[in-house]
């Protein structure tokens, strides 16, 4: 994987792609997309004081790592003040939260792009429904997305896992996933979706789709169904029981390659010592992702779904069949699972420095 990424960077630049790269009118002069290690966590109740304080605590932990790299704050429908701040001049998050009531959106996006609309691997973004909307039937979960640059994760082999598990505990998450992803411009996402659609066709290990929007899809019951599996996958206790319990999961996920951590409302599964990008030209179905995808199949999202907006001029988008193919990219026939378990023997095992000390 390291060789593939090095070659990609050599031929495609520093893992950054220009804005609207595949749109008819593009490319444009800003960073439209960049590779990062990203987590998406789904939870409920961001209109409550308890959840809002938990989100502030999550940001406290994130900025302890990212503070020197954050450049901008975008706010979603703020009750007062501008929707954009230079990070150095932005009010403290808790100070802004104190001025909000429960019927205000909890939408804050911190990013590290040089320009306000540049994509960046440094990202902390919340989507929280106002109380009036959260109480309506059929509304999906709220979400938190955060990411770090690949090189930071590699230099600190347990950092991302700790943030992921700690945030799951603080937010009492329903489920979530983390691994390689393509961060799009926080405020110009739609014209950069084709870049994401193209990249996920080349790298199966990339996450896809705007997590904040996916969580709100009507009729898909994202609250109770895992969107995808990744390097890190969080599932709640109801999901664990539906899958036959922790013992059944462990029997499918050998301890030398897979770790489990308790986060209170469920467990986090770590697949291997570091995320895999799964380049299609080398191996689009690494066993380290196929085995958990199949073990968790009964609680994963299925059915027709669109991860992007519709195509305007024939540019690639993850809608219809391409979206379904992405959701099922790590599926394998049941009769081939033994072959993948054998294949796992040649994939990297967990190491003491890449796992947290309190694994189950």
PDB file of C-alpha atoms in Angstrom, residues 105-251:
ATOM      1  CA  UNK A 105     -28.850  23.657  14.181  1.00  0.00           C
ATOM      2  CA  UNK A 106     -25.670  22.336  15.760  1.00  0.00           C
ATOM      3  CA  UNK A 107     -23.527  22.764  12.663  1.00  0.00           C
ATOM      4  CA  UNK A 108     -19.828  23.602  13.050  1.00  0.00           C
ATOM      5  CA  UNK A 109     -17.098  22.722  10.553  1.00  0.00           C
ATOM      6  CA  UNK A 110     -13.444  23.382  11.386  1.00  0.00           C
ATOM      7  CA  UNK A 111     -11.002  22.872   8.537  1.00  0.00           C
ATOM      8  CA  UNK A 112      -7.335  23.405   7.752  1.00  0.00           C
ATOM      9  CA  UNK A 113      -7.441  24.587   4.132  1.00  0.00           C
ATOM     10  CA  UNK A 114      -5.328  27.568   3.138  1.00  0.00           C
ATOM     11  CA  UNK A 115      -8.408  29.145   1.572  1.00  0.00           C
ATOM     12  CA  UNK A 116     -11.803  28.906   3.273  1.00  0.00           C
ATOM     13  CA  UNK A 117     -13.200  26.595   0.608  1.00  0.00           C
ATOM     14  CA  UNK A 118     -10.110  24.366   0.256  1.00  0.00           C
ATOM     15  CA  UNK A 119     -10.459  20.716   1.202  1.00  0.00           C
ATOM     16  CA  UNK A 120      -8.097  19.652   3.979  1.00  0.00           C
ATOM     17  CA  UNK A 121      -7.173  16.438   5.809  1.00  0.00           C
ATOM     18  CA  UNK A 122      -7.693  18.433   9.020  1.00  0.00           C
ATOM     19  CA  UNK A 123     -11.448  18.388   9.584  1.00  0.00           C
ATOM     20  CA  UNK A 124     -13.882  18.400  12.503  1.00  0.00           C
ATOM     21  CA  UNK A 125     -17.505  18.756  11.449  1.00  0.00           C
ATOM     22  CA  UNK A 126     -20.822  18.347  13.260  1.00  0.00           C
ATOM     23  CA  UNK A 127     -24.359  17.963  11.972  1.00  0.00           C
ATOM     24  CA  UNK A 128     -27.032  18.269  14.643  1.00  0.00           C
ATOM     25  CA  UNK A 129     -30.760  18.585  14.108  1.00  0.00           C
ATOM     26  CA  UNK A 130     -32.727  21.232  15.981  1.00  0.00           C
ATOM     27  CA  UNK A 131     -35.084  19.881  18.631  1.00  0.00           C
ATOM     28  CA  UNK A 132     -38.253  20.475  16.613  1.00  0.00           C
ATOM     29  CA  UNK A 133     -36.893  18.409  13.728  1.00  0.00           C
ATOM     30  CA  UNK A 134     -35.329  15.693  15.874  1.00  0.00           C
ATOM     31  CA  UNK A 135     -38.754  15.028  17.413  1.00  0.00           C
ATOM     32  CA  UNK A 136     -40.416  14.407  14.053  1.00  0.00           C
ATOM     33  CA  UNK A 137     -40.918  10.731  13.155  1.00  0.00           C
ATOM     34  CA  UNK A 138     -38.494   9.129  10.738  1.00  0.00           C
ATOM     35  CA  UNK A 139     -35.654  11.595  11.183  1.00  0.00           C
ATOM     36  CA  UNK A 140     -32.201  10.080  10.977  1.00  0.00           C
ATOM     37  CA  UNK A 141     -29.299  10.439  13.392  1.00  0.00           C
ATOM     38  CA  UNK A 142     -26.947  13.349  13.936  1.00  0.00           C
ATOM     39  CA  UNK A 143     -23.302  12.940  12.979  1.00  0.00           C
ATOM     40  CA  UNK A 144     -19.728  13.892  13.766  1.00  0.00           C
ATOM     41  CA  UNK A 145     -16.981  13.684  11.162  1.00  0.00           C
ATOM     42  CA  UNK A 146     -13.311  14.167  11.980  1.00  0.00           C
ATOM     43  CA  UNK A 147     -10.112  13.419  10.116  1.00  0.00           C
ATOM     44  CA  UNK A 148      -6.335  13.558  10.301  1.00  0.00           C
ATOM     45  CA  UNK A 149      -3.619  13.501   7.639  1.00  0.00           C
ATOM     46  CA  UNK A 150      -2.274  10.066   6.770  1.00  0.00           C
ATOM     47  CA  UNK A 151       1.231  10.989   7.914  1.00  0.00           C
ATOM     48  CA  UNK A 152      -0.033  12.008  11.375  1.00  0.00           C
ATOM     49  CA  UNK A 153      -1.802   8.665  11.778  1.00  0.00           C
ATOM     50  CA  UNK A 154       1.300   6.771  10.670  1.00  0.00           C
ATOM     51  CA  UNK A 155       3.548   8.705  13.078  1.00  0.00           C
ATOM     52  CA  UNK A 156       1.123   8.118  15.977  1.00  0.00           C
ATOM     53  CA  UNK A 157      -0.102   4.540  15.445  1.00  0.00           C
ATOM     54  CA  UNK A 158      -2.753   4.530  18.214  1.00  0.00           C
ATOM     55  CA  UNK A 159      -3.881   8.178  18.127  1.00  0.00           C
ATOM     56  CA  UNK A 160      -6.782   7.867  15.696  1.00  0.00           C
ATOM     57  CA  UNK A 161      -8.113   4.766  17.445  1.00  0.00           C
ATOM     58  CA  UNK A 162      -8.115   6.577  20.796  1.00  0.00           C
ATOM     59  CA  UNK A 163      -9.986   9.578  19.413  1.00  0.00           C
ATOM     60  CA  UNK A 164     -12.480   7.273  17.703  1.00  0.00           C
ATOM     61  CA  UNK A 165     -13.210   5.158  20.795  1.00  0.00           C
ATOM     62  CA  UNK A 166     -13.278   8.143  23.147  1.00  0.00           C
ATOM     63  CA  UNK A 167     -15.729  10.011  20.910  1.00  0.00           C
ATOM     64  CA  UNK A 168     -17.928   6.907  20.676  1.00  0.00           C
ATOM     65  CA  UNK A 169     -18.066   6.859  24.486  1.00  0.00           C
ATOM     66  CA  UNK A 170     -18.788  10.565  24.828  1.00  0.00           C
ATOM     67  CA  UNK A 171     -21.556  10.567  22.219  1.00  0.00           C
ATOM     68  CA  UNK A 172     -23.043   7.157  23.020  1.00  0.00           C
ATOM     69  CA  UNK A 173     -22.958   6.498  19.279  1.00  0.00           C
ATOM     70  CA  UNK A 174     -25.359   4.277  17.389  1.00  0.00           C
ATOM     71  CA  UNK A 175     -22.644   3.188  14.966  1.00  0.00           C
ATOM     72  CA  UNK A 176     -19.788   4.568  12.893  1.00  0.00           C
ATOM     73  CA  UNK A 177     -16.800   3.794  10.728  1.00  0.00           C
ATOM     74  CA  UNK A 178     -13.329   5.144  10.001  1.00  0.00           C
ATOM     75  CA  UNK A 179     -10.503   4.687   7.524  1.00  0.00           C
ATOM     76  CA  UNK A 180      -9.168   6.280   4.369  1.00  0.00           C
ATOM     77  CA  UNK A 181     -11.443   8.823   2.723  1.00  0.00           C
ATOM     78  CA  UNK A 182     -11.430  11.641   0.233  1.00  0.00           C
ATOM     79  CA  UNK A 183     -12.226  14.883   2.043  1.00  0.00           C
ATOM     80  CA  UNK A 184     -14.115  17.238  -0.237  1.00  0.00           C
ATOM     81  CA  UNK A 185     -14.352  21.000   0.077  1.00  0.00           C
ATOM     82  CA  UNK A 186     -16.575  21.632   3.092  1.00  0.00           C
ATOM     83  CA  UNK A 187     -18.628  24.262   1.271  1.00  0.00           C
ATOM     84  CA  UNK A 188     -18.250  23.126  -2.346  1.00  0.00           C
ATOM     85  CA  UNK A 189     -18.990  19.451  -2.002  1.00  0.00           C
ATOM     86  CA  UNK A 190     -21.354  18.856  -4.924  1.00  0.00           C
ATOM     87  CA  UNK A 191     -18.983  19.838  -7.779  1.00  0.00           C
ATOM     88  CA  UNK A 192     -16.291  17.619  -6.263  1.00  0.00           C
ATOM     89  CA  UNK A 193     -18.439  14.500  -5.922  1.00  0.00           C
ATOM     90  CA  UNK A 194     -17.360  13.283  -9.394  1.00  0.00           C
ATOM     91  CA  UNK A 195     -13.741  13.324  -8.186  1.00  0.00           C
ATOM     92  CA  UNK A 196     -14.781  11.134  -5.264  1.00  0.00           C
ATOM     93  CA  UNK A 197     -16.731   8.799  -7.557  1.00  0.00           C
ATOM     94  CA  UNK A 198     -13.663   8.395  -9.765  1.00  0.00           C
ATOM     95  CA  UNK A 199     -11.291   7.856  -6.844  1.00  0.00           C
ATOM     96  CA  UNK A 200     -13.388   5.196  -5.125  1.00  0.00           C
ATOM     97  CA  UNK A 201     -13.390   3.283  -8.405  1.00  0.00           C
ATOM     98  CA  UNK A 202      -9.591   3.187  -8.097  1.00  0.00           C
ATOM     99  CA  UNK A 203      -9.262   2.721  -4.317  1.00  0.00           C
ATOM    100  CA  UNK A 204     -11.858   0.465  -2.692  1.00  0.00           C
ATOM    101  CA  UNK A 205     -10.712   1.396   0.814  1.00  0.00           C
ATOM    102  CA  UNK A 206     -11.949   4.981   0.478  1.00  0.00           C
ATOM    103  CA  UNK A 207     -15.098   6.025   2.311  1.00  0.00           C
ATOM    104  CA  UNK A 208     -17.682   7.763   0.128  1.00  0.00           C
ATOM    105  CA  UNK A 209     -20.623  10.080   0.370  1.00  0.00           C
ATOM    106  CA  UNK A 210     -21.319  13.038   2.663  1.00  0.00           C
ATOM    107  CA  UNK A 211     -21.853  11.455   6.065  1.00  0.00           C
ATOM    108  CA  UNK A 212     -24.016  14.315   7.326  1.00  0.00           C
ATOM    109  CA  UNK A 213     -26.438  13.873   4.425  1.00  0.00           C
ATOM    110  CA  UNK A 214     -26.413  10.068   4.483  1.00  0.00           C
ATOM    111  CA  UNK A 215     -27.508  10.153   8.110  1.00  0.00           C
ATOM    112  CA  UNK A 216     -30.621  12.059   7.112  1.00  0.00           C
ATOM    113  CA  UNK A 217     -31.712   9.896   4.192  1.00  0.00           C
ATOM    114  CA  UNK A 218     -35.462   9.263   4.506  1.00  0.00           C
ATOM    115  CA  UNK A 219     -36.664   5.686   4.633  1.00  0.00           C
ATOM    116  CA  UNK A 220     -33.179   4.149   4.921  1.00  0.00           C
ATOM    117  CA  UNK A 221     -33.116   3.754   8.714  1.00  0.00           C
ATOM    118  CA  UNK A 222     -29.482   4.795   8.948  1.00  0.00           C
ATOM    119  CA  UNK A 223     -29.969   5.023  12.703  1.00  0.00           C
ATOM    120  CA  UNK A 224     -30.195   1.223  12.907  1.00  0.00           C
ATOM    121  CA  UNK A 225     -28.014   0.147   9.982  1.00  0.00           C
ATOM    122  CA  UNK A 226     -24.266   0.406   9.518  1.00  0.00           C
ATOM    123  CA  UNK A 227     -23.353   2.376   6.392  1.00  0.00           C
ATOM    124  CA  UNK A 228     -20.098   0.528   5.708  1.00  0.00           C
ATOM    125  CA  UNK A 229     -17.151  -1.158   7.383  1.00  0.00           C
ATOM    126  CA  UNK A 230     -13.682   0.322   7.661  1.00  0.00           C
ATOM    127  CA  UNK A 231     -10.437   0.139   9.538  1.00  0.00           C
ATOM    128  CA  UNK A 232     -12.502   1.039  12.605  1.00  0.00           C
ATOM    129  CA  UNK A 233     -16.166   0.074  12.858  1.00  0.00           C
ATOM    130  CA  UNK A 234     -18.483   0.897  15.759  1.00  0.00           C
ATOM    131  CA  UNK A 235     -21.645  -1.142  16.340  1.00  0.00           C
ATOM    132  CA  UNK A 236     -24.073  -0.840  19.237  1.00  0.00           C
ATOM    133  CA  UNK A 237     -25.112  -3.673  21.553  1.00  0.00           C
ATOM    134  CA  UNK A 238     -28.372  -4.267  19.673  1.00  0.00           C
ATOM    135  CA  UNK A 239     -26.357  -4.890  16.519  1.00  0.00           C
ATOM    136  CA  UNK A 240     -23.950  -7.168  18.390  1.00  0.00           C
ATOM    137  CA  UNK A 241     -26.863  -9.255  19.657  1.00  0.00           C
ATOM    138  CA  UNK A 242     -28.449  -9.424  16.204  1.00  0.00           C
ATOM    139  CA  UNK A 243     -25.143 -10.808  14.912  1.00  0.00           C
ATOM    140  CA  UNK A 244     -25.111 -13.570  17.529  1.00  0.00           C
ATOM    141  CA  UNK A 245     -23.126 -11.871  20.276  1.00  0.00           C
ATOM    142  CA  UNK A 246     -19.499 -10.980  20.848  1.00  0.00           C
ATOM    143  CA  UNK A 247     -18.324 -14.601  20.931  1.00  0.00           C
ATOM    144  CA  UNK A 248     -19.805 -15.248  17.476  1.00  0.00           C
ATOM    145  CA  UNK A 249     -18.102 -12.139  16.091  1.00  0.00           C
ATOM    146  CA  UNK A 250     -14.758 -13.099  17.586  1.00  0.00           C
ATOM    147  CA  UNK A 251     -14.997 -16.531  16.000  1.00  0.00           C
TER     148      UNK A 251
END
